């Protein structure tokens, strides 16, 4: 029984790793589409989202089967329950990357962003590419140190996101109303990608330690303690 | 064993019902804050979000305990797994209502919306109040007919959301850049509330039928079949 359980748990963990890798690719592609008007990258992200959705369905099915047949307890149960939530988180990250790619496709061959916003969005994309690398590594090694770094560093992204509003309200803003709409929406999508990475990191901490850091006061997605 | 299981399942279902009722209250309050500059309503929504978060934690703990001790299968297992996801959905709906209330509090005693946007946002809020009533009823009765209505009617909200962009780009727009930012963000929060209601409806269909309508092609949050 234990051998079968371990094998099945390994299979679902592999699928979850694949989801994280696919999400990393989607974030990278969405960034290339946004910043370099890379229409092929945009289309690849948009088309690839179906695979992430299919992986989520497969992960859910495997988890439900594991719960029914193996009755896991303690750490094993935490792994299965957290896997369900991680799969939902990665599915959502895929959607957000897709939304960014769709914005870039819509305005192609122009960028959806005015020139003065590109540097700031470049910093956000760089940050998220690094975060996506960390998510993949954290998940493979169940590395709580990396998980904690993801949680702590999210403030950097929130600050960059805040600066997009300052820019949009400043005298230096030259964009159209459509560009302002896109800056607000794409900024929101990028910020939410960071929030979901934090949520994934919290799940990994929970798997390893049994402690749920989402019950800490600093829970709000803006990082504000209330 | 079965009696204990039924009692524990009833307790967690009651907590989930309470979450749905709290979310309905939060949506109502956020709408009042947004449309009538009701600062007390705004503050109540913001303060009340902690309760929704606490209920989510409690629901998760109860579900994990049920899975560990009772090893539910078939429909019972579907109920428990779906309850985990419903709790996450309602928690997120509480956050979104809170964000809207925070926008209203920030601009008080002014509205965050320019005058020409109020009617449209009023329609979105009315729609969501009706949807929240339906979510509560659907959950209590596990009523798939109401669930299907929620899923089908979400197009209405998406159309209203689309109109907010048309308004913001039209000659009739008189708002400031800050108001445009708020219209985009609040519009997005309202649209996402609708998406989460659809997700909750799909969970209820899954509980009752074992069929997961999220595997249908019409999965994207914009309702587009791709």
CSV table of C-alpha atoms in Angstrom, one decimal:
chain,number,residue,atom,x,y,z
A,1,UNK,CA,0.0,0.0,0.0
A,2,UNK,CA,2.7,2.4,1.0
A,3,UNK,CA,4.7,1.7,-2.1
A,4,UNK,CA,1.7,2.4,-4.3
A,5,UNK,CA,0.9,5.6,-2.4
A,6,UNK,CA,4.5,6.9,-2.8
A,7,UNK,CA,4.4,6.1,-6.5
A,8,UNK,CA,1.1,7.9,-7.0
A,9,UNK,CA,2.2,10.8,-4.9
A,10,UNK,CA,5.4,11.0,-7.0
A,11,UNK,CA,3.3,11.1,-10.2
A,12,UNK,CA,1.1,13.9,-9.0
A,13,UNK,CA,4.2,15.8,-7.7
A,14,UNK,CA,5.7,15.5,-11.2
A,15,UNK,CA,2.6,16.9,-12.8
A,16,UNK,CA,2.7,19.8,-10.3
A,17,UNK,CA,6.3,20.5,-11.2
A,18,UNK,CA,5.4,20.5,-14.8
A,19,UNK,CA,2.7,23.1,-14.1
A,20,UNK,CA,5.2,25.3,-12.3
A,21,UNK,CA,7.6,25.0,-15.3
A,22,UNK,CA,4.8,25.8,-17.8
A,23,UNK,CA,3.8,28.8,-15.7
A,24,UNK,CA,7.4,30.0,-15.7
A,25,UNK,CA,7.5,29.7,-19.5
A,26,UNK,CA,4.2,31.5,-19.7
A,27,UNK,CA,5.4,34.4,-17.6
A,28,UNK,CA,8.6,34.6,-19.7
A,29,UNK,CA,6.6,34.6,-22.9
A,30,UNK,CA,4.1,37.2,-21.6
A,31,UNK,CA,7.0,39.5,-20.7
A,32,UNK,CA,8.6,39.1,-24.1
A,33,UNK,CA,5.3,39.8,-25.8
A,34,UNK,CA,4.7,42.9,-23.6
A,35,UNK,CA,8.1,44.5,-23.8
A,36,UNK,CA,9.4,43.4,-27.2
A,37,UNK,CA,6.2,43.1,-29.2
A,38,UNK,CA,7.0,39.4,-29.7
A,39,UNK,CA,3.8,38.3,-31.3
A,40,UNK,CA,4.9,34.6,-31.6
A,41,UNK,CA,5.7,34.6,-27.9
A,42,UNK,CA,2.2,36.0,-27.2
A,43,UNK,CA,0.5,33.4,-29.3
A,44,UNK,CA,2.5,30.6,-27.7
A,45,UNK,CA,1.4,31.7,-24.2
A,46,UNK,CA,-2.2,32.0,-25.3
A,47,UNK,CA,-2.3,28.6,-27.0
A,48,UNK,CA,-0.3,27.0,-24.1
A,49,UNK,CA,-2.8,27.9,-21.5
A,50,UNK,CA,-4.9,24.9,-22.4
A,51,UNK,CA,-2.1,22.6,-21.4
A,52,UNK,CA,-1.9,24.2,-17.9
A,53,UNK,CA,-5.6,23.8,-17.5
A,54,UNK,CA,-5.4,20.2,-18.5
A,55,UNK,CA,-2.6,19.6,-16.0
A,56,UNK,CA,-4.7,21.1,-13.3
A,57,UNK,CA,-7.6,18.8,-14.1
A,58,UNK,CA,-5.2,15.8,-14.1
A,59,UNK,CA,-3.7,16.9,-10.7
A,60,UNK,CA,-7.2,17.3,-9.1
A,61,UNK,CA,-8.3,13.8,-10.4
A,62,UNK,CA,-5.1,12.2,-9.1
A,63,UNK,CA,-5.5,13.9,-5.7
A,64,UNK,CA,-9.2,12.9,-5.3
A,65,UNK,CA,-8.2,9.3,-6.2
A,66,UNK,CA,-5.4,9.3,-3.7
A,67,UNK,CA,-7.7,10.6,-1.0
A,68,UNK,CA,-10.3,8.0,-1.8
A,69,UNK,CA,-8.1,5.0,-2.0
A,70,UNK,CA,-5.1,5.7,0.3
A,71,UNK,CA,-6.7,7.7,3.1
A,72,UNK,CA,-3.5,9.7,3.7
A,73,UNK,CA,-2.9,11.3,7.1
A,74,UNK,CA,-0.5,13.8,8.7
A,75,UNK,CA,2.2,15.0,6.3
A,76,UNK,CA,0.9,13.0,3.4
A,77,UNK,CA,-2.5,14.5,3.8
A,78,UNK,CA,-1.0,18.0,4.0
A,79,UNK,CA,0.8,17.3,0.7
A,80,UNK,CA,-2.4,16.2,-1.1
A,81,UNK,CA,-4.5,19.0,0.2
A,82,UNK,CA,-1.8,21.6,-0.6
A,83,UNK,CA,-1.3,20.1,-4.0
A,84,UNK,CA,-5.0,20.8,-4.8
A,85,UNK,CA,-4.5,24.4,-3.9
A,86,UNK,CA,-1.1,24.8,-5.6
A,87,UNK,CA,-2.7,23.4,-8.8
A,88,UNK,CA,-5.4,26.0,-8.6
A,89,UNK,CA,-2.8,28.7,-8.0
A,90,UNK,CA,-0.7,27.7,-11.0
A,91,UNK,CA,-3.8,27.5,-13.2
A,92,UNK,CA,-4.7,31.1,-12.3
A,93,UNK,CA,-1.1,32.2,-12.9
A,94,UNK,CA,-1.4,30.7,-16.4
A,95,UNK,CA,-4.6,32.8,-17.0
A,96,UNK,CA,-2.9,36.0,-15.9
A,97,UNK,CA,0.1,35.4,-18.2
A,98,UNK,CA,-2.4,34.7,-21.0
A,99,UNK,CA,-4.3,38.0,-20.3
A,100,UNK,CA,-1.0,39.9,-20.6
A,101,UNK,CA,-0.2,38.1,-23.8
A,102,UNK,CA,-3.7,38.9,-25.2
A,103,UNK,CA,-3.1,42.6,-24.5
A,104,UNK,CA,0.2,42.6,-26.4
A,105,UNK,CA,-1.5,40.7,-29.3
A,106,UNK,CA,-4.4,43.2,-29.4
A,107,UNK,CA,-2.1,46.2,-29.9
A,108,UNK,CA,0.5,44.5,-32.1
A,109,UNK,CA,2.7,45.8,-33.8
A,110,UNK,CA,2.5,48.6,-31.2
A,111,UNK,CA,3.1,48.0,-27.5
A,112,UNK,CA,0.1,48.4,-25.2
A,113,UNK,CA,2.4,50.6,-23.0
A,114,UNK,CA,3.5,54.1,-23.7
A,115,UNK,CA,7.3,54.6,-23.9
A,116,UNK,CA,7.7,56.1,-20.5
A,117,UNK,CA,6.1,53.0,-18.8
A,118,UNK,CA,8.4,50.4,-20.4
A,119,UNK,CA,11.3,50.6,-17.9
A,120,UNK,CA,9.0,50.1,-14.9
A,121,UNK,CA,7.2,47.2,-16.5
A,122,UNK,CA,10.5,45.7,-17.5
A,123,UNK,CA,11.5,45.7,-13.8
A,124,UNK,CA,8.2,44.0,-12.9
A,125,UNK,CA,8.7,41.4,-15.6
A,126,UNK,CA,12.4,40.8,-14.5
A,127,UNK,CA,11.2,40.4,-10.9
A,128,UNK,CA,8.5,37.9,-11.9
A,129,UNK,CA,10.9,35.9,-14.1
A,130,UNK,CA,13.2,35.6,-11.0
A,131,UNK,CA,10.2,34.7,-8.8
A,132,UNK,CA,9.1,32.0,-11.3
A,133,UNK,CA,12.6,30.4,-11.2
A,134,UNK,CA,12.3,30.4,-7.4
A,135,UNK,CA,8.8,28.8,-7.5
A,136,UNK,CA,10.1,26.0,-9.7
A,137,UNK,CA,13.1,25.4,-7.4
A,138,UNK,CA,11.2,25.7,-4.2
A,139,UNK,CA,8.7,23.2,-5.3
A,140,UNK,CA,11.2,20.6,-6.5
A,141,UNK,CA,13.2,20.7,-3.3
A,142,UNK,CA,10.4,21.7,-0.9
A,143,UNK,CA,12.8,24.4,0.1
A,144,UNK,CA,11.2,26.7,2.8
A,145,UNK,CA,14.2,29.1,2.6
A,146,UNK,CA,13.3,29.9,-1.0
A,147,UNK,CA,9.6,30.0,-0.1
A,148,UNK,CA,10.4,32.6,2.6
A,149,UNK,CA,12.4,34.7,0.2
A,150,UNK,CA,9.4,34.7,-2.2
A,151,UNK,CA,7.1,35.9,0.6
A,152,UNK,CA,9.5,38.6,1.8
A,153,UNK,CA,10.5,39.9,-1.6
A,154,UNK,CA,6.9,40.5,-2.8
A,155,UNK,CA,7.1,44.0,-1.4
A,156,UNK,CA,9.5,44.9,-4.2
A,157,UNK,CA,6.8,44.0,-6.7
A,158,UNK,CA,4.1,45.9,-4.8
A,159,UNK,CA,6.4,49.0,-4.8
A,160,UNK,CA,6.9,48.8,-8.5
A,161,UNK,CA,3.2,48.4,-9.0
A,162,UNK,CA,2.6,51.4,-6.9
A,163,UNK,CA,5.0,53.4,-9.1
A,164,UNK,CA,2.9,52.6,-12.2
A,165,UNK,CA,0.1,54.6,-10.6
A,166,UNK,CA,2.5,57.5,-9.7
A,167,UNK,CA,3.7,57.5,-13.3
A,168,UNK,CA,0.2,57.5,-14.7
A,169,UNK,CA,-0.7,60.5,-12.6
A,170,UNK,CA,2.5,62.4,-13.2
A,171,UNK,CA,3.2,65.3,-15.6
A,172,UNK,CA,5.5,62.9,-17.5
A,173,UNK,CA,2.6,60.7,-18.6
A,174,UNK,CA,2.0,61.0,-22.4
A,175,UNK,CA,-0.2,57.9,-22.9
A,176,UNK,CA,-3.7,57.8,-24.3
A,177,UNK,CA,-6.7,56.7,-22.2
A,178,UNK,CA,-6.5,53.2,-23.8
A,179,UNK,CA,-2.9,53.0,-22.7
A,180,UNK,CA,-3.8,54.1,-19.2
A,181,UNK,CA,-6.4,51.3,-19.1
A,182,UNK,CA,-3.8,48.8,-20.3
A,183,UNK,CA,-1.2,50.0,-17.8
A,184,UNK,CA,-3.7,49.6,-14.9
A,185,UNK,CA,-4.9,46.2,-16.1
A,186,UNK,CA,-1.5,44.8,-17.0
A,187,UNK,CA,0.0,46.2,-13.8
A,188,UNK,CA,-2.7,44.5,-11.9
A,189,UNK,CA,-2.1,41.1,-13.7
A,190,UNK,CA,1.6,41.3,-12.9
A,191,UNK,CA,0.9,42.2,-9.2
A,192,UNK,CA,-1.5,39.3,-8.9
A,193,UNK,CA,1.1,36.9,-10.4
A,194,UNK,CA,3.4,37.9,-7.5
A,195,UNK,CA,0.5,37.4,-5.0
A,196,UNK,CA,-0.1,33.9,-6.4
A,197,UNK,CA,3.7,33.1,-6.1
A,198,UNK,CA,3.4,34.1,-2.4
A,199,UNK,CA,0.4,31.9,-2.0
A,200,UNK,CA,2.3,29.0,-3.5
A,201,UNK,CA,5.2,29.7,-1.2
A,202,UNK,CA,2.9,29.6,1.8
A,203,UNK,CA,1.6,26.2,0.7
A,204,UNK,CA,5.1,24.8,0.6
A,205,UNK,CA,5.9,26.1,4.1
A,206,UNK,CA,2.7,24.5,5.2
A,207,UNK,CA,3.6,21.1,3.6
A,208,UNK,CA,7.0,21.1,5.3
A,209,UNK,CA,6.2,22.6,8.7
A,210,UNK,CA,2.5,22.0,9.2
A,211,UNK,CA,2.4,25.7,10.0
A,212,UNK,CA,0.2,27.9,7.8
A,213,UNK,CA,1.8,31.3,7.3
A,214,UNK,CA,-1.3,32.6,5.7
A,215,UNK,CA,-2.7,32.8,9.3
A,216,UNK,CA,-0.1,35.5,10.0
A,217,UNK,CA,-1.5,39.1,10.3
A,218,UNK,CA,0.3,40.2,7.1
A,219,UNK,CA,-2.1,38.5,4.9
A,220,UNK,CA,-3.5,41.1,2.6
A,221,UNK,CA,-2.3,40.9,-0.9
A,222,UNK,CA,-0.9,44.5,-0.6
A,223,UNK,CA,1.4,43.2,2.2
A,224,UNK,CA,-0.2,45.6,4.6
A,225,UNK,CA,-0.5,44.5,8.2
A,226,UNK,CA,-3.9,45.4,9.6
B,1,UNK,CA,-18.9,6.4,12.3
B,2,UNK,CA,-21.5,7.5,9.7
B,3,UNK,CA,-23.4,9.5,12.3
B,4,UNK,CA,-20.3,11.3,13.4
B,5,UNK,CA,-19.3,12.0,9.7
B,6,UNK,CA,-22.7,13.4,8.9
B,7,UNK,CA,-22.6,15.6,12.0
B,8,UNK,CA,-19.1,16.9,11.1
B,9,UNK,CA,-20.1,17.4,7.5
B,10,UNK,CA,-23.1,19.4,8.6
B,11,UNK,CA,-20.9,21.6,10.8
B,12,UNK,CA,-18.6,22.4,7.9
B,13,UNK,CA,-21.5,23.0,5.6
B,14,UNK,CA,-23.0,25.5,8.1
B,15,UNK,CA,-19.7,27.4,8.2
B,16,UNK,CA,-19.6,27.5,4.4
B,17,UNK,CA,-23.2,28.8,4.3
B,18,UNK,CA,-22.1,31.5,6.8
B,19,UNK,CA,-19.2,32.4,4.5
B,20,UNK,CA,-21.6,32.8,1.6
B,21,UNK,CA,-23.9,35.0,3.7
B,22,UNK,CA,-21.0,37.1,4.9
B,23,UNK,CA,-19.8,37.5,1.3
B,24,UNK,CA,-23.3,38.6,0.3
B,25,UNK,CA,-23.2,41.2,3.1
B,26,UNK,CA,-19.8,42.4,2.0
B,27,UNK,CA,-20.9,42.8,-1.7
B,28,UNK,CA,-24.0,44.7,-0.5
B,29,UNK,CA,-21.8,47.0,1.7
B,30,UNK,CA,-19.2,47.5,-1.0
B,31,UNK,CA,-21.9,48.6,-3.4
B,32,UNK,CA,-23.4,51.0,-0.9
B,33,UNK,CA,-20.0,52.4,-0.2
B,34,UNK,CA,-19.2,52.8,-3.9
B,35,UNK,CA,-22.5,54.3,-5.0
B,36,UNK,CA,-23.8,56.2,-2.0
B,37,UNK,CA,-20.5,57.3,-0.4
B,38,UNK,CA,-21.6,55.3,2.7
B,39,UNK,CA,-18.4,55.4,4.8
B,40,UNK,CA,-19.9,53.3,7.6
B,41,UNK,CA,-20.7,50.5,5.1
B,42,UNK,CA,-17.2,50.8,3.7
B,43,UNK,CA,-15.6,50.4,7.1
B,44,UNK,CA,-17.9,47.5,8.1
B,45,UNK,CA,-16.9,45.6,4.9
B,46,UNK,CA,-13.2,46.3,5.5
B,47,UNK,CA,-13.3,45.2,9.2
B,48,UNK,CA,-15.6,42.2,8.4
B,49,UNK,CA,-13.1,40.6,6.1
B,50,UNK,CA,-11.2,39.2,9.0
B,51,UNK,CA,-14.2,37.1,9.9
B,52,UNK,CA,-14.4,35.7,6.4
B,53,UNK,CA,-10.7,34.8,6.5
B,54,UNK,CA,-11.2,33.1,9.9
B,55,UNK,CA,-14.1,31.1,8.6
B,56,UNK,CA,-12.0,29.9,5.7
B,57,UNK,CA,-9.3,28.7,8.1
B,58,UNK,CA,-11.9,26.9,10.2
B,59,UNK,CA,-13.4,25.3,7.1
B,60,UNK,CA,-10.0,24.1,5.9
B,61,UNK,CA,-9.2,22.7,9.3
B,62,UNK,CA,-12.5,20.8,9.5
B,63,UNK,CA,-12.1,19.4,6.0
B,64,UNK,CA,-8.6,18.2,6.6
B,65,UNK,CA,-9.8,16.5,9.9
B,66,UNK,CA,-12.7,14.9,8.0
B,67,UNK,CA,-10.3,13.6,5.3
B,68,UNK,CA,-7.9,12.2,7.9
B,69,UNK,CA,-10.4,10.5,10.2
B,70,UNK,CA,-13.3,9.5,8.1
B,71,UNK,CA,-11.8,8.6,4.7
B,72,UNK,CA,-14.8,9.8,2.7
B,73,UNK,CA,-15.4,8.4,-0.8
B,74,UNK,CA,-17.6,9.1,-3.7
B,75,UNK,CA,-20.1,11.9,-3.2
B,76,UNK,CA,-18.9,12.6,0.4
B,77,UNK,CA,-15.3,13.0,-0.9
B,78,UNK,CA,-16.6,15.3,-3.7
B,79,UNK,CA,-18.3,17.4,-1.0
B,80,UNK,CA,-15.2,17.8,1.1
B,81,UNK,CA,-12.9,18.6,-1.8
B,82,UNK,CA,-15.4,21.0,-3.2
B,83,UNK,CA,-15.9,22.6,0.2
B,84,UNK,CA,-12.1,23.4,0.3
B,85,UNK,CA,-12.3,25.2,-3.1
B,86,UNK,CA,-15.6,27.0,-2.3
B,87,UNK,CA,-14.0,28.3,0.9
B,88,UNK,CA,-11.1,29.7,-1.1
B,89,UNK,CA,-13.5,31.2,-3.6
B,90,UNK,CA,-15.5,32.9,-0.9
B,91,UNK,CA,-12.4,34.2,0.9
B,92,UNK,CA,-11.3,35.8,-2.4
B,93,UNK,CA,-14.7,37.3,-2.9
B,94,UNK,CA,-14.4,38.9,0.5
B,95,UNK,CA,-11.0,40.4,-0.5
B,96,UNK,CA,-12.5,41.9,-3.7
B,97,UNK,CA,-15.4,43.5,-1.8
B,98,UNK,CA,-12.9,44.9,0.6
B,99,UNK,CA,-10.8,46.4,-2.2
B,100,UNK,CA,-13.9,48.2,-3.5
B,101,UNK,CA,-14.8,49.4,0.0
B,102,UNK,CA,-11.2,50.7,0.4
B,103,UNK,CA,-11.4,52.7,-2.9
B,104,UNK,CA,-14.7,54.3,-1.6
B,105,UNK,CA,-13.1,55.1,1.8
B,106,UNK,CA,-10.0,56.6,0.1
B,107,UNK,CA,-12.0,59.2,-1.9
B,108,UNK,CA,-14.6,59.9,0.7
B,109,UNK,CA,-16.6,62.1,0.9
B,110,UNK,CA,-16.3,62.1,-2.9
B,111,UNK,CA,-17.1,59.0,-5.0
B,112,UNK,CA,-14.2,57.3,-6.7
B,113,UNK,CA,-16.3,57.3,-9.9
B,114,UNK,CA,-17.1,60.3,-12.2
B,115,UNK,CA,-20.9,61.1,-12.4
B,116,UNK,CA,-21.2,59.5,-15.9
B,117,UNK,CA,-20.0,56.1,-14.6
B,118,UNK,CA,-22.4,55.8,-11.7
B,119,UNK,CA,-25.4,54.3,-13.6
B,120,UNK,CA,-23.2,51.6,-15.2
B,121,UNK,CA,-21.6,50.6,-11.9
B,122,UNK,CA,-25.0,50.7,-10.3
B,123,UNK,CA,-26.2,48.1,-12.8
B,124,UNK,CA,-23.1,45.9,-12.1
B,125,UNK,CA,-23.7,46.2,-8.3
B,126,UNK,CA,-27.4,45.3,-8.7
B,127,UNK,CA,-26.4,42.3,-10.8
B,128,UNK,CA,-23.9,41.1,-8.2
B,129,UNK,CA,-26.4,41.6,-5.3
B,130,UNK,CA,-28.8,39.3,-7.2
B,131,UNK,CA,-26.0,36.9,-7.9
B,132,UNK,CA,-24.9,36.8,-4.2
B,133,UNK,CA,-28.5,36.0,-3.2
B,134,UNK,CA,-28.4,33.2,-5.7
B,135,UNK,CA,-25.1,31.9,-4.4
B,136,UNK,CA,-26.5,31.7,-0.9
B,137,UNK,CA,-29.7,29.9,-2.1
B,138,UNK,CA,-27.8,27.5,-4.4
B,139,UNK,CA,-25.5,26.5,-1.6
B,140,UNK,CA,-28.1,25.9,1.0
B,141,UNK,CA,-30.3,23.7,-1.3
B,142,UNK,CA,-27.5,22.4,-3.5
B,143,UNK,CA,-29.7,23.6,-6.3
B,144,UNK,CA,-28.0,23.0,-9.7
B,145,UNK,CA,-30.8,24.9,-11.5
B,146,UNK,CA,-29.8,28.1,-9.7
B,147,UNK,CA,-26.1,27.2,-10.3
B,148,UNK,CA,-26.7,27.0,-14.0
B,149,UNK,CA,-28.5,30.4,-14.0
B,150,UNK,CA,-25.4,31.9,-12.3
B,151,UNK,CA,-23.1,30.4,-15.0
B,152,UNK,CA,-25.3,31.5,-17.9
B,153,UNK,CA,-26.1,35.0,-16.7
B,154,UNK,CA,-22.4,36.0,-16.1
B,155,UNK,CA,-22.3,37.3,-19.7
B,156,UNK,CA,-24.6,40.1,-18.5
B,157,UNK,CA,-21.9,41.3,-16.1
B,158,UNK,CA,-19.1,40.9,-18.7
B,159,UNK,CA,-21.1,43.1,-21.1
B,160,UNK,CA,-21.6,45.8,-18.5
B,161,UNK,CA,-17.9,45.5,-17.7
B,162,UNK,CA,-17.0,46.0,-21.4
B,163,UNK,CA,-19.2,49.1,-21.4
B,164,UNK,CA,-17.1,50.7,-18.7
B,165,UNK,CA,-14.2,50.7,-21.1
B,166,UNK,CA,-16.3,52.1,-23.9
B,167,UNK,CA,-17.4,54.8,-21.6
B,168,UNK,CA,-13.9,55.6,-20.5
B,169,UNK,CA,-12.8,55.9,-24.1
B,170,UNK,CA,-15.9,57.9,-25.3
B,171,UNK,CA,-16.3,61.7,-25.8
B,172,UNK,CA,-18.6,61.7,-22.8
B,173,UNK,CA,-15.9,60.9,-20.4
B,174,UNK,CA,-15.1,63.8,-18.0
B,175,UNK,CA,-13.2,61.9,-15.3
B,176,UNK,CA,-9.6,62.5,-14.2
B,177,UNK,CA,-6.8,60.1,-14.6
B,178,UNK,CA,-7.2,59.0,-11.0
B,179,UNK,CA,-10.9,58.3,-11.7
B,180,UNK,CA,-10.0,56.3,-14.8
B,181,UNK,CA,-7.6,54.2,-12.7
B,182,UNK,CA,-10.4,53.6,-10.2
B,183,UNK,CA,-13.0,52.8,-12.9
B,184,UNK,CA,-10.6,50.2,-14.4
B,185,UNK,CA,-9.7,48.6,-11.0
B,186,UNK,CA,-13.2,48.7,-9.5
B,187,UNK,CA,-14.6,47.4,-12.7
B,188,UNK,CA,-12.1,44.6,-12.6
B,189,UNK,CA,-13.0,43.7,-9.0
B,190,UNK,CA,-16.7,43.6,-9.8
B,191,UNK,CA,-16.1,41.4,-12.9
B,192,UNK,CA,-13.9,39.1,-10.8
B,193,UNK,CA,-16.7,38.8,-8.2
B,194,UNK,CA,-18.9,37.5,-11.0
B,195,UNK,CA,-16.2,35.0,-12.1
B,196,UNK,CA,-15.9,33.7,-8.6
B,197,UNK,CA,-19.7,33.2,-8.3
B,198,UNK,CA,-19.5,31.2,-11.5
B,199,UNK,CA,-16.6,29.1,-10.1
B,200,UNK,CA,-18.7,28.5,-7.0
B,201,UNK,CA,-21.7,27.5,-9.1
B,202,UNK,CA,-19.5,25.0,-11.0
B,203,UNK,CA,-18.4,23.4,-7.7
B,204,UNK,CA,-22.0,22.9,-6.7
B,205,UNK,CA,-22.8,21.3,-10.0
B,206,UNK,CA,-19.8,19.0,-9.5
B,207,UNK,CA,-20.9,18.1,-6.0
B,208,UNK,CA,-24.4,17.1,-7.1
B,209,UNK,CA,-23.6,15.5,-10.5
B,210,UNK,CA,-19.9,14.5,-10.3
B,211,UNK,CA,-19.6,16.3,-13.6
B,212,UNK,CA,-17.1,19.2,-13.6
B,213,UNK,CA,-18.5,21.9,-15.9
B,214,UNK,CA,-15.1,23.7,-15.7
B,215,UNK,CA,-13.9,21.1,-18.2
B,216,UNK,CA,-16.2,22.5,-20.8
B,217,UNK,CA,-14.6,24.6,-23.5
B,218,UNK,CA,-16.3,27.8,-22.3
B,219,UNK,CA,-13.8,28.1,-19.5
B,220,UNK,CA,-12.2,31.4,-19.9
B,221,UNK,CA,-13.3,34.1,-17.4
B,222,UNK,CA,-14.4,36.3,-20.3
B,223,UNK,CA,-16.9,33.6,-21.3
B,224,UNK,CA,-15.2,33.2,-24.6
B,225,UNK,CA,-15.1,29.8,-26.2
B,226,UNK,CA,-11.7,29.2,-27.7
